[in-house]
């Protein structure tokens, strides 16, 4: 294919060619950044919690009686809930689960020396101490949630406390690595300012109720501590399809056992709903970003087709002459395709620079990381394909111009 | 002359139906996206009390220890301890002043077998209603002596009055809140400032319906009602006695009518901080006194996502405009011969320019109309989102007008280049070519 005639034609249509190049460049810049934002949000919403999410459902009960023995009520409630058909197991936690937003976290150090160091430098950063989430729950928590123990054991019944701090804990693998980077965490004693707490087990993952930043989102520990507040969250495990039915039965059962309680309908949820609620804004944003990226590509394709159509119509006579002196249909087709490829390529080169500039601006105003380089070739490929598709119709029409046009006047 | 151009433009647009449709569609999409996101942005960054916001200020002091303090960089705390709030309140240095926090109120209806339910509540002091110009339907606020004597009184919102008393005058009736009886002294007219500026850092929601009950702070605390958001800076024994605990949990608003009053209040706050440092209660000297709109900016009530969406929408519009420029240019170059003939018959460059601008304007107008449809669809979609502000997203008159301004400006900008190209075309070669 000879480039020279194409280039000289483009030089004669500087203005329209520049406009098309600009449009492709802006589209490239925006679509690359939008694609990157979509990818980082998809990554955010697909973070694993470590639990058997599709089997879990929760129901919150708040007692409105004062001074009763809350833990006896919890035990009675749990016994009744476990008796419901479809319920495989049930536990009570004080208030929180991963991605459920209410959180209790506490400063925890690998040793007393680390705490002294933290007090000396007046900061938890760099002292070796961490700020993990503290979960509690009745016996059977690990199995009900489906957490995977990778070292050590579950709590023994005699290790559970009703009030005050326990002497043992199970922590996540991430917390184990953060607290004891170069030794075995199992069997170590953590120090929280007053007490030593021995690590008896390590679970693979157990996400926090609130995401902070990727490095510490999995820093959690479980205490063998029974909830003792008037408000309690019951976690029910059942087959995925049974969850709605089980929840309905559970709410009725709880009110039958003791009607002096509030059950907030908003807190009778499957875990899937909890997760969707936490990421609701991200999901909206993903669909919006996706729609706008598609819209942009569509508008650009419109522009390319429109201009190509115009060019074909304008050059009908020239095409006829070329056909008359021996050019094949294929030649004409490829001519328009190459012309489009050239323009889109100019646009892509400019667009890549713009994409980086846009990314730098976004980094300044929003917490957005740097655009990874591999987005650029992917963006280029998409735009090349789009350009070729958009020009195909007009190019085929050009190829269909009969040579006899050359012999006719206008 | 204008009508003639109009006729020419419409004829030309009708000749290329597909191209015209594409231009209008693209422009409409871009405008629709812009107006939708702008409406949300305007809604979120709006002034909650337009008549009064310039006179309302939010005093800030900082009782935290020196740990982590960087002079000049650390901002004073967003809320106050009870001690500081009461000191500033009783100093009465402003025209109006009130202290407040949010709470969850458990309301037990009188009707048999009606279940108790939770509502959003505000615990505050008597000046709240006068300072924020809160409108009353029945009765009024409580008095300062009610604050002092911890009177069990309550002001309820219109929607709660509708729900419990069917909208009738309920002043004097009793409402059972958190197992204590409160006497209703006032019923509000609809009052829901957006955003709910007075509870930004106090644990309330930022947008949506207003609060349901307003209670005197001390009376509500005596009835064991919890504060919405508590942040402690020292060892605490229990959270029951918040009034004496080293915790910040109260916000304060003051009304200052002129700049002299503002300067005086600033000096008063700085002096107060110095005094407290001398007493050993404070360690950090910084104070703050942002006005309402400044406070909203400091608190970043407009989510980043919404700004991002608006930016994206404008990027979209930019590409749509470039697209329209390209297509209009193509159309006008294709009509070179027609232009040549018109010029040869005596049309001036100006007439040609005007003719093409009218054509661009018509495309813009059509794009604006279509954009309006898209914007309504977009806002309909937003109203179906579970966001706090969702139900408030409506197209108002000013946005309606803005749609057309944006549309016409965008299309005229897009039309400039093609119209200029058309009018500088030399007529002779065009005539010769045919």
XYZ file of C-alpha atoms in Angstrom, chain A residues 15-16 19 22-23 26-27 30 34 37 41 62 64 66 122 255 259 261-262 280-282 284-285 288-289 291-292 295-296 298-300 302-304 306-307 309-310 313-314 362 365-367 410, chain B residues 19 22 25-26 29 66-68 106 115-118 178-179 224 303-309 312 315-316 318-320 322-323 325-327 329-331 333-334 337 385-387 417 420-421 433:
94
model
C -8.929 20.757 9.240
C -11.252 17.768 9.193
C -10.702 17.422 14.224
C -8.517 15.425 18.345
C -11.717 13.525 18.900
C -9.767 12.929 23.840
C -11.719 9.700 23.643
C -10.885 9.638 28.870
C -12.378 5.511 32.966
C -11.256 3.589 37.472
C -13.459 -0.288 41.778
C -32.435 -5.105 70.854
C -36.056 -3.071 75.741
C -33.613 -3.239 81.731
C 4.164 8.901 70.607
C -40.669 -12.213 69.078
C -41.840 -9.818 72.735
C -37.511 -6.443 72.016
C -37.046 -4.389 68.903
C -23.653 0.269 46.832
C -21.951 3.525 45.842
C -19.122 1.710 44.102
C -23.498 2.679 41.014
C -20.239 4.336 40.045
C -22.102 4.967 35.432
C -18.460 4.813 34.358
C -22.149 3.607 30.489
C -20.157 6.771 29.868
C -21.284 6.410 25.196
C -17.950 8.038 24.387
C -20.283 5.349 20.388
C -20.082 9.093 19.774
C -16.544 8.761 18.408
C -20.461 8.267 14.881
C -17.970 11.003 14.125
C -15.666 8.709 12.206
C -19.945 10.640 9.408
C -16.704 12.118 8.152
C -19.098 9.079 4.482
C -18.556 12.664 3.506
C -19.043 11.153 -1.436
C -16.638 13.998 -2.150
C -7.017 13.063 38.884
C -7.690 15.720 43.381
C -8.780 12.174 44.121
C -7.046 9.260 45.740
C -21.112 15.809 -12.709
C -26.350 13.121 9.769
C -26.565 11.791 14.708
C -28.301 12.657 19.376
C -24.643 13.137 20.308
C -26.374 12.827 25.192
C 0.023 17.536 72.509
C 0.551 14.047 70.948
C 0.535 14.273 67.201
C -37.002 5.238 70.823
C -44.575 -1.319 68.095
C -42.038 1.212 69.346
C -39.720 2.580 66.651
C -36.459 4.519 66.395
C -36.786 6.178 75.756
C -39.245 5.166 78.498
C -30.145 8.352 79.395
C -18.700 13.249 47.777
C -15.685 12.945 45.462
C -17.686 10.597 43.263
C -20.167 13.337 42.420
C -17.401 15.733 41.363
C -15.849 12.983 39.296
C -19.175 12.334 37.577
C -16.714 13.041 33.261
C -15.421 15.508 29.087
C -18.263 13.755 27.345
C -16.381 18.189 24.912
C -16.115 15.126 22.704
C -19.706 15.575 21.558
C -15.798 18.170 18.647
C -17.917 15.548 16.959
C -17.816 20.497 14.658
C -16.511 17.708 12.433
C -19.913 16.754 11.086
C -17.793 21.034 8.717
C -18.290 18.034 6.487
C -21.800 19.185 5.681
C -17.856 21.678 2.664
C -20.173 19.405 0.740
C -21.077 24.754 -4.804
C -30.650 5.075 43.954
C -30.580 4.376 47.684
C -28.370 7.438 48.351
C -15.385 26.915 12.501
C -16.095 30.604 9.015
C -14.829 28.050 6.487
C -15.781 23.032 -10.719
